[in-house]
Amino acid sequence: MKKILLVGGGGREHAIAHSIVTGSPNAEILFCQDCAIPRLLAGARLSLGTPLEVAQREAVDLVIVGPEAPLVAGLVDELETAGLTVFGPPQAAARLEGSKSFAKSFMGQYGVRTAACEVFEEGKAAAALQYLEQLDEADFPIVLKADGLAAGKGVLICEQRETALQGIRSLMEDRIFEGAGATVVIEEYLQGFEASVLAFCDGNSIRPMPGAKDHKKIFEGERGENTGGMGCVAPHPMFREGSVLWEDFEQNILQTTLQGIRDRGWDFCGIIFFGLIIQDEQCYLLEYNMRFGDPEAQTVLPLLDTPLLDIVQSCLMGRLAEQEIRWKDQSSCTVVAAAEHYPRSPVAGDLIEGLQVLPQQAGPQQAAPEKMETGPSSRLYLAGTCHKEGGFYTAGGRVLAWNATAPDLEQARFEAYRKLEAHPFRAMQYRRDIGGPIVELKK
Ligand code: GLY
């Protein structure tokens, strides 16, 4: 049996854990941070402590690191130094997510197609303001990117010079994202549609997963503030493997990135997330994330038809190129339910209706394979959720997500919404237009 420590405890980690136990029923997943996931997922349990403490105490076979913060902080290096086997990029490579200016210089060096930019380092706010002052009116909108991690909020699209100047002051002088805005990237604004592609990488080869379409805005019609993601569909309806566009992505972004990773000699084993924009039939890389996306993981992994653990093991052995990776010929839709006042100041403590706890004695053996070959099937992923007094309660901004897979997107969407609306909580916020026109189940 494989004992796996999964660092993190949100929707993405629930999806990773669910995918592992579904494909490998003998695997056992440990969570070292307090979360409600083991209450719903057979084959998972809590073992609290720091990742290093838990990994050593439990003698785990493998550690998988989900979120960006510990990756950027160097957790993979720390665990590997202690002799553990880890799936995740080393700190040097995680910088591709941790520093936008580093990522842009990497893209420039290896010919990864991206928007033109200028970088203004800490203490150079005056130069950034001067740069904006001398641009033509036609150069706007323009994009400001805070250099460090800012929970998906560090990108400002400025329609006019005045808002861009104010943006620089907020980022570099007022430090609204603290350390994240000390250095700022000012980038050309590209217009088109966005796509997310996750890829497995073992340092020598890279294998992309089906493209996904994330919905980042809080309100229907892509309006309002940015969130961590309110829903997602896969495969991306406008960006599919085998198309001319996909070939463009493989040639100008995927392979050039791999070349850079090889050239740097990083001992790389993990996931790369390509945040793309497609303008004038060409793919541009907006950003790298060095981990599974959220809610992309919840959307793409249910389509995987090969045990996730087999692929992870192939990556660890440097044999990803030889690994068979099958995908279901289905569509997948994930709808996120968020708490009242998310994304500003989410309210916690509301009961989620109709969720049943798994019997705790259900061991790893009971994580039964899903039966989903013909009609729609669905699964629930917990995120900002806690379990107390016999029920599940809201405890964060994005509370949970329902995913459904089905032979076509409309069926998957319908099923995801049907499940979501059957398990409401007070003031639940969700978008009814994930993956298409508004779905109206209730009158
Ligand atoms: N969905 C984008 C992210 O995971 O950051």
Coordinates of C-alpha atoms and ligand atoms in Angstrom, one line a residue:
M1 CA 0.0 0.0 0.0
K2 CA 1.2 3.5 -0.7
K3 CA 1.0 6.0 2.1
I4 CA 1.0 9.5 0.7
L5 CA 1.1 12.8 2.6
L6 CA -0.8 15.5 0.7
V7 CA 0.2 19.0 1.7
G8 CA -2.7 21.4 1.6
G9 CA -6.4 20.9 2.4
G10 CA -8.5 22.8 -0.2
G11 CA -10.5 21.8 -3.2
R12 CA -7.5 21.1 -5.4
E13 CA -6.1 18.7 -2.8
H14 CA -9.5 17.0 -2.4
A15 CA -9.4 16.5 -6.2
I16 CA -5.9 15.1 -6.1
A17 CA -6.7 12.8 -3.2
H18 CA -10.0 11.7 -4.8
S19 CA -8.2 10.9 -8.1
I20 CA -5.5 8.9 -6.3
V21 CA -7.8 6.7 -4.3
T22 CA -10.1 6.2 -7.2
G23 CA -7.3 5.0 -9.4
S24 CA -5.3 3.2 -6.7
P25 CA -7.7 1.8 -4.1
N26 CA -4.9 0.6 -1.9
A27 CA -3.4 4.1 -1.5
E28 CA -3.9 5.9 1.8
I29 CA -3.8 9.7 1.9
L30 CA -2.8 11.7 4.9
F31 CA -3.6 15.4 5.4
C32 CA -1.3 17.2 7.8
Q33 CA -3.4 20.4 8.0
D34 CA -6.8 20.3 9.6
C35 CA -9.5 20.0 7.0
A36 CA -12.9 18.2 6.5
I37 CA -11.8 16.2 3.4
P38 CA -11.3 12.9 5.3
R39 CA -14.9 13.1 6.5
L40 CA -16.0 12.6 3.0
L41 CA -13.2 10.6 1.3
A42 CA -12.6 7.0 2.1
G43 CA -8.9 6.2 2.1
A44 CA -8.0 9.6 3.6
R45 CA -7.2 10.6 7.2
L46 CA -5.8 13.5 9.3
S47 CA -2.3 13.3 10.8
L48 CA -1.6 16.8 12.1
G49 CA 1.8 18.5 12.2
T50 CA 4.3 20.1 10.0
P51 CA 4.8 18.2 6.7
L52 CA 8.3 17.0 7.8
E53 CA 7.1 15.8 11.2
V54 CA 4.1 13.9 9.7
A55 CA 6.1 12.5 6.8
Q56 CA 8.7 11.1 9.2
R57 CA 6.3 10.0 12.0
E58 CA 4.1 8.2 9.5
A59 CA 7.0 6.9 7.3
V60 CA 5.2 7.9 4.2
D61 CA 6.2 6.6 0.8
L62 CA 5.6 9.9 -1.0
V63 CA 4.7 13.6 -0.3
I64 CA 2.7 15.6 -2.8
V65 CA 2.7 19.4 -2.3
G66 CA -0.5 21.1 -3.5
P67 CA -0.4 24.8 -2.9
E68 CA 2.0 27.4 -4.2
A69 CA 3.2 29.0 -0.9
P70 CA 5.1 26.0 0.4
L71 CA 6.5 25.3 -3.0
V72 CA 7.8 28.8 -3.3
A73 CA 9.1 28.7 0.3
G74 CA 11.2 25.6 -0.6
L75 CA 9.3 22.8 1.1
V76 CA 10.3 20.3 -1.6
D77 CA 14.0 20.9 -1.1
E78 CA 13.6 20.6 2.7
L79 CA 11.8 17.3 2.5
E80 CA 14.1 15.9 -0.1
T81 CA 17.1 16.8 2.0
A82 CA 15.5 14.8 4.8
G83 CA 15.4 11.8 2.4
L84 CA 11.8 11.9 1.5
T85 CA 10.3 11.2 -2.0
V86 CA 8.4 14.3 -3.1
F87 CA 6.3 15.2 -6.1
G88 CA 6.6 18.9 -6.7
P89 CA 9.2 21.4 -8.2
P90 CA 12.3 22.5 -6.3
Q91 CA 12.4 26.0 -5.0
A92 CA 14.5 27.2 -7.9
A93 CA 11.8 26.1 -10.4
A94 CA 8.9 27.2 -8.2
R95 CA 10.2 30.8 -8.7
L96 CA 8.6 30.7 -12.1
E97 CA 5.4 31.1 -10.1
G98 CA 6.8 33.0 -7.1
S99 CA 8.3 35.8 -9.2
K100 CA 6.7 37.2 -12.3
S101 CA 9.8 39.1 -13.3
F102 CA 11.9 35.9 -13.1
A103 CA 9.2 34.1 -15.1
K104 CA 9.3 36.8 -17.8
S105 CA 13.1 36.7 -18.0
F106 CA 13.0 32.9 -18.3
M107 CA 10.4 33.2 -21.1
G108 CA 12.6 35.7 -22.9
Q109 CA 15.7 33.6 -22.6
Y110 CA 14.1 30.4 -24.0
G111 CA 11.7 31.9 -26.6
V112 CA 8.5 31.2 -24.8
R113 CA 5.9 33.4 -26.5
T114 CA 4.6 36.1 -24.2
A115 CA 3.5 39.7 -24.0
A116 CA 6.2 42.4 -24.2
C117 CA 7.0 43.9 -20.8
E118 CA 9.2 46.2 -18.7
V119 CA 10.3 45.3 -15.1
F120 CA 10.6 47.9 -12.4
E121 CA 12.4 46.7 -9.3
E122 CA 12.0 47.6 -5.7
G123 CA 12.6 51.3 -5.1
K124 CA 12.1 52.2 -8.8
A125 CA 8.5 53.5 -8.5
A126 CA 9.5 56.8 -9.9
A127 CA 10.9 55.2 -13.0
A128 CA 7.7 53.1 -13.4
L129 CA 5.6 56.3 -13.2
Q130 CA 7.8 58.0 -15.7
Y131 CA 7.5 55.1 -18.1
L132 CA 3.7 55.2 -17.9
E133 CA 3.7 59.0 -18.5
Q134 CA 5.6 58.7 -21.8
L135 CA 3.4 56.0 -23.3
D136 CA 0.9 56.9 -26.0
E137 CA -2.8 56.8 -25.3
A138 CA -3.0 53.9 -27.7
D139 CA -0.8 51.8 -25.4
F140 CA -3.6 51.5 -22.9
P141 CA -5.1 49.3 -21.5
I142 CA -1.9 48.1 -19.8
V143 CA -1.3 45.4 -17.3
L144 CA 0.5 45.7 -13.9
K145 CA 1.7 42.6 -12.2
A146 CA 2.9 42.4 -8.6
D147 CA 6.1 40.3 -8.6
G148 CA 5.3 37.9 -5.8
L149 CA 2.5 35.6 -4.7
A150 CA -0.8 37.5 -4.2
A151 CA -3.4 34.8 -4.1
G152 CA -4.5 35.5 -7.7
K153 CA -5.1 39.2 -7.0
G154 CA -1.8 40.7 -8.0
V155 CA -2.7 41.5 -11.6
L156 CA -4.3 44.9 -12.4
I157 CA -5.7 45.7 -15.9
C158 CA -5.6 49.5 -16.2
E159 CA -7.7 51.1 -18.9
Q160 CA -6.2 54.6 -18.7
R161 CA -3.0 56.2 -17.7
E162 CA -4.4 57.6 -14.5
T163 CA -5.5 54.2 -13.2
A164 CA -2.1 52.8 -14.1
L165 CA -0.3 55.5 -12.3
Q166 CA -2.5 55.0 -9.3
G167 CA -1.9 51.2 -9.6
I168 CA 1.9 51.7 -9.4
R169 CA 1.5 53.9 -6.3
S170 CA -0.7 51.3 -4.6
L171 CA 1.6 48.4 -5.5
M172 CA 5.1 49.9 -5.1
E173 CA 4.5 52.7 -2.6
D174 CA 1.5 51.7 -0.5
R175 CA 2.3 48.0 -0.8
I176 CA -1.3 46.8 -0.9
F177 CA 0.0 43.3 -1.5
E178 CA 2.9 43.7 1.0
G179 CA 6.1 42.2 -0.4
A180 CA 4.4 41.0 -3.6
G181 CA 4.3 44.5 -5.2
A182 CA 7.9 45.6 -4.3
T183 CA 8.8 44.8 -7.9
V184 CA 6.3 45.3 -10.7
V185 CA 6.0 44.0 -14.3
I186 CA 4.3 46.4 -16.7
E187 CA 3.0 44.3 -19.5
E188 CA 1.4 44.8 -22.9
Y189 CA -2.4 44.1 -22.7
L190 CA -3.4 41.2 -24.9
Q191 CA -7.0 40.6 -26.0
G192 CA -8.5 37.2 -26.7
F193 CA -9.7 34.2 -24.9
E194 CA -8.0 32.5 -22.0
A195 CA -7.2 28.8 -21.5
S196 CA -5.4 26.9 -18.8
V197 CA -3.3 23.8 -19.5
L198 CA -1.8 21.6 -16.8
A199 CA 1.1 19.4 -17.7
F200 CA 3.0 16.5 -16.0
C201 CA 6.7 17.1 -16.2
D202 CA 9.7 14.9 -15.1
G203 CA 12.4 17.3 -16.1
N204 CA 13.0 15.5 -19.4
S205 CA 9.6 15.3 -20.9
I206 CA 6.3 17.1 -20.5
R207 CA 2.8 15.7 -21.1
P208 CA -0.1 18.2 -21.3
M209 CA -3.6 17.4 -19.9
P210 CA -6.7 18.5 -21.8
G211 CA -7.1 22.3 -21.8
A212 CA -9.5 23.9 -19.3
K213 CA -11.6 27.1 -19.2
D214 CA -11.6 28.8 -15.8
H215 CA -14.1 31.5 -14.9
K216 CA -12.3 34.0 -12.6
K217 CA -14.8 36.8 -12.1
I218 CA -17.2 36.7 -9.2
F219 CA -20.3 37.6 -11.3
E220 CA -22.0 36.1 -14.3
G221 CA -20.9 37.5 -17.7
E222 CA -17.3 37.9 -16.4
R223 CA -18.1 40.9 -14.3
G224 CA -16.9 42.0 -10.9
E225 CA -13.8 41.2 -8.9
N226 CA -11.3 38.5 -9.6
T227 CA -11.6 35.4 -7.5
G228 CA -9.5 32.2 -7.2
G229 CA -11.9 30.8 -9.8
M230 CA -15.7 30.3 -9.7
G231 CA -15.9 27.4 -12.0
C232 CA -14.3 25.6 -14.9
V233 CA -14.9 23.3 -17.8
A234 CA -12.7 20.8 -19.7
P235 CA -11.9 20.1 -22.4
H236 CA -11.8 23.8 -23.3
P237 CA -14.5 24.3 -25.9
M238 CA -12.2 26.5 -28.1
F239 CA -8.8 25.0 -27.4
R240 CA -8.5 21.3 -28.0
E241 CA -5.6 18.9 -28.6
G242 CA -5.1 18.2 -32.3
S243 CA -6.1 21.7 -33.4
V244 CA -3.7 24.2 -35.1
L245 CA -3.9 26.4 -32.0
W246 CA -2.8 23.5 -29.8
E247 CA 0.1 22.8 -32.1
D248 CA 1.1 26.4 -31.8
F249 CA 1.0 26.0 -28.0
E250 CA 3.1 22.9 -28.1
Q251 CA 5.7 24.5 -30.3
N252 CA 6.0 28.0 -28.8
I253 CA 5.2 27.5 -25.2
L254 CA 5.3 23.8 -24.0
Q255 CA 8.5 22.7 -25.7
T256 CA 10.3 26.0 -25.2
T257 CA 9.5 25.8 -21.5
L258 CA 10.8 22.2 -21.4
Q259 CA 14.0 23.3 -23.1
G260 CA 14.5 26.0 -20.4
I261 CA 13.9 23.5 -17.6
R262 CA 16.5 21.1 -19.1
D263 CA 18.9 23.9 -19.7
R264 CA 18.7 25.0 -16.1
G265 CA 19.3 21.5 -15.0
W266 CA 16.5 21.6 -12.5
D267 CA 15.7 18.3 -10.8
F268 CA 12.1 18.7 -11.8
C269 CA 9.2 16.5 -11.0
G270 CA 5.7 17.9 -10.8
I271 CA 3.0 19.9 -12.5
I272 CA 3.3 23.0 -14.6
F273 CA 0.2 25.2 -15.2
F274 CA 0.3 27.3 -18.3
G275 CA -2.1 30.3 -18.1
L276 CA -2.6 31.2 -21.7
I277 CA -4.3 33.9 -23.8
I278 CA -5.1 33.3 -27.5
Q279 CA -4.9 36.4 -29.6
D280 CA -5.0 36.5 -33.4
E281 CA -4.7 32.7 -33.6
Q282 CA -1.5 32.7 -31.5
C283 CA -1.0 31.4 -28.0
Y284 CA 0.8 33.7 -25.5
L285 CA 1.8 32.6 -22.0
L286 CA 0.4 34.9 -19.3
E287 CA 1.8 33.0 -16.3
Y288 CA 3.2 29.8 -15.0
N289 CA 1.9 28.2 -11.9
M290 CA 4.0 25.3 -10.7
R291 CA 1.2 23.2 -9.3
F292 CA -2.3 21.9 -10.1
G293 CA -4.7 24.8 -10.7
D294 CA -7.8 25.4 -8.6
P295 CA -10.5 24.8 -9.9
E296 CA -8.7 23.3 -12.9
A297 CA -7.6 20.2 -10.9
Q298 CA -11.2 19.6 -9.8
T299 CA -12.2 19.7 -13.5
V300 CA -9.5 17.9 -15.4
L301 CA -8.6 15.1 -13.0
P302 CA -12.1 13.5 -13.2
L303 CA -11.4 12.9 -16.9
L304 CA -8.2 11.0 -16.2
D305 CA -8.6 7.3 -17.1
T306 CA -5.1 6.2 -16.0
P307 CA -4.3 6.0 -12.2
L308 CA -2.9 9.3 -11.2
L309 CA -0.4 7.5 -8.9
D310 CA 1.0 5.6 -11.8
I311 CA 1.8 8.8 -13.6
V312 CA 3.3 10.4 -10.5
Q313 CA 5.5 7.3 -10.0
S314 CA 6.6 7.4 -13.7
C315 CA 7.6 11.1 -13.2
L316 CA 9.5 10.2 -10.1
M317 CA 11.4 7.5 -12.0
G318 CA 12.1 9.9 -14.9
R319 CA 10.0 7.7 -17.2
L320 CA 7.1 10.0 -18.0
A321 CA 7.7 9.7 -21.7
E322 CA 6.9 6.0 -21.6
Q323 CA 3.8 6.2 -19.4
E324 CA 0.5 5.6 -21.0
I325 CA -1.9 8.4 -20.1
R326 CA -5.6 7.9 -21.2
W327 CA -8.3 10.5 -21.0
K328 CA -12.1 9.8 -21.0
D329 CA -13.9 11.1 -24.0
Q330 CA -16.2 13.1 -21.8
S331 CA -16.8 16.7 -20.7
S332 CA -16.3 18.0 -17.2
C333 CA -17.9 20.9 -15.4
T334 CA -17.0 22.3 -11.9
V335 CA -19.2 24.9 -10.2
V336 CA -17.8 26.6 -7.1
A337 CA -20.1 27.7 -4.2
A338 CA -18.7 30.7 -2.3
A339 CA -19.7 32.2 1.0
E340 CA -21.5 35.5 1.4
H341 CA -19.3 38.6 0.7
Y342 CA -16.6 36.5 -1.0
P343 CA -14.1 37.6 -2.3
R344 CA -13.7 40.6 0.1
S345 CA -14.7 39.3 3.5
P346 CA -16.5 35.9 3.4
V347 CA -18.8 35.0 6.2
A348 CA -18.3 31.7 7.9
G349 CA -20.4 29.4 10.0
D350 CA -23.4 28.5 7.8
L351 CA -24.6 24.9 7.7
I352 CA -24.3 23.1 4.3
E353 CA -27.5 21.1 3.8
G354 CA -27.6 17.4 3.1
L355 CA -24.0 16.3 3.3
Q356 CA -23.3 13.0 5.0
V357 CA -20.1 12.0 6.8
L358 CA -18.5 8.8 5.7
P359 CA -18.4 6.1 8.3
Q360 CA -14.8 6.5 9.6
Q361 CA -14.1 2.8 9.6
A362 CA -14.4 2.9 5.8
G363 CA -10.8 2.1 5.0
P364 CA -8.8 2.6 1.9
Q365 CA -10.3 -0.6 0.4
Q366 CA -13.7 1.1 0.3
A367 CA -12.7 3.9 -2.0
A368 CA -14.6 2.2 -4.8
P369 CA -13.9 3.0 -8.4
E370 CA -16.4 5.3 -9.9
K371 CA -19.0 4.0 -12.3
M372 CA -19.3 6.7 -14.9
E373 CA -19.1 5.3 -18.3
T374 CA -22.5 6.2 -19.7
G375 CA -24.5 8.8 -17.9
P376 CA -23.4 11.8 -15.9
S377 CA -21.6 11.3 -12.6
S378 CA -20.7 13.8 -10.0
R379 CA -18.4 14.4 -7.1
L380 CA -18.1 17.0 -4.3
Y381 CA -14.9 18.8 -3.4
L382 CA -14.6 20.6 -0.1
A383 CA -12.5 23.7 0.2
G384 CA -13.4 26.3 2.9
T385 CA -15.5 23.8 4.8
C386 CA -15.3 22.5 8.4
H387 CA -17.0 19.7 10.2
K388 CA -18.4 20.1 13.7
E389 CA -21.5 19.1 15.7
G390 CA -22.4 16.5 13.2
G391 CA -22.6 18.8 10.2
F392 CA -20.5 20.5 7.5
Y393 CA -20.2 24.3 7.8
T394 CA -18.8 27.1 5.7
A395 CA -15.3 28.2 6.8
G396 CA -13.8 30.1 4.0
G397 CA -14.4 32.1 0.8
R398 CA -14.7 29.3 -1.8
V399 CA -16.6 26.8 0.3
L400 CA -17.0 23.8 -2.0
A401 CA -17.3 22.8 -5.6
W402 CA -19.4 20.2 -7.4
N403 CA -18.0 18.5 -10.5
A404 CA -19.8 16.5 -13.0
T405 CA -18.6 14.5 -16.0
A406 CA -20.9 13.4 -18.8
P407 CA -20.8 12.5 -22.5
D408 CA -21.3 16.1 -23.4
L409 CA -20.9 19.5 -21.7
E410 CA -24.5 20.4 -21.4
Q411 CA -25.2 17.2 -19.4
A412 CA -22.2 17.8 -17.3
R413 CA -23.2 21.4 -16.6
F414 CA -26.8 20.3 -15.7
E415 CA -25.7 17.6 -13.3
A416 CA -23.2 19.9 -11.5
Y417 CA -25.9 22.5 -11.0
R418 CA -28.4 20.0 -9.9
K419 CA -26.1 18.7 -7.2
L420 CA -25.0 22.2 -6.1
E421 CA -28.6 23.4 -5.7
A422 CA -29.5 20.3 -3.7
H423 CA -26.9 21.2 -1.1
P424 CA -27.3 24.9 -0.4
F425 CA -26.2 27.1 2.5
R426 CA -27.3 30.5 3.5
A427 CA -26.4 33.3 1.0
M428 CA -24.5 30.8 -1.2
Q429 CA -22.9 32.6 -4.1
Y430 CA -22.4 30.8 -7.4
R431 CA -22.4 31.6 -11.1
R432 CA -25.0 30.0 -13.3
D433 CA -23.0 30.6 -16.5
I434 CA -20.0 28.3 -16.0
G435 CA -19.2 26.8 -19.4
G436 CA -22.2 28.3 -21.3
P437 CA -25.4 30.3 -21.1
I438 CA -27.2 30.7 -17.7
V439 CA -28.6 27.4 -16.3
E440 CA -31.9 27.9 -14.5
L441 CA -32.9 24.9 -12.5
K442 CA -35.2 26.5 -10.0
K443 CA -37.9 29.0 -10.8
Ligands
GLY1 N1 -7.1 28.8 -11.4 C1 -5.9 29.5 -11.3 C2 -5.1 29.1 -10.1 O1 -5.1 28.0 -9.7 O2 -4.3 29.9 -9.7

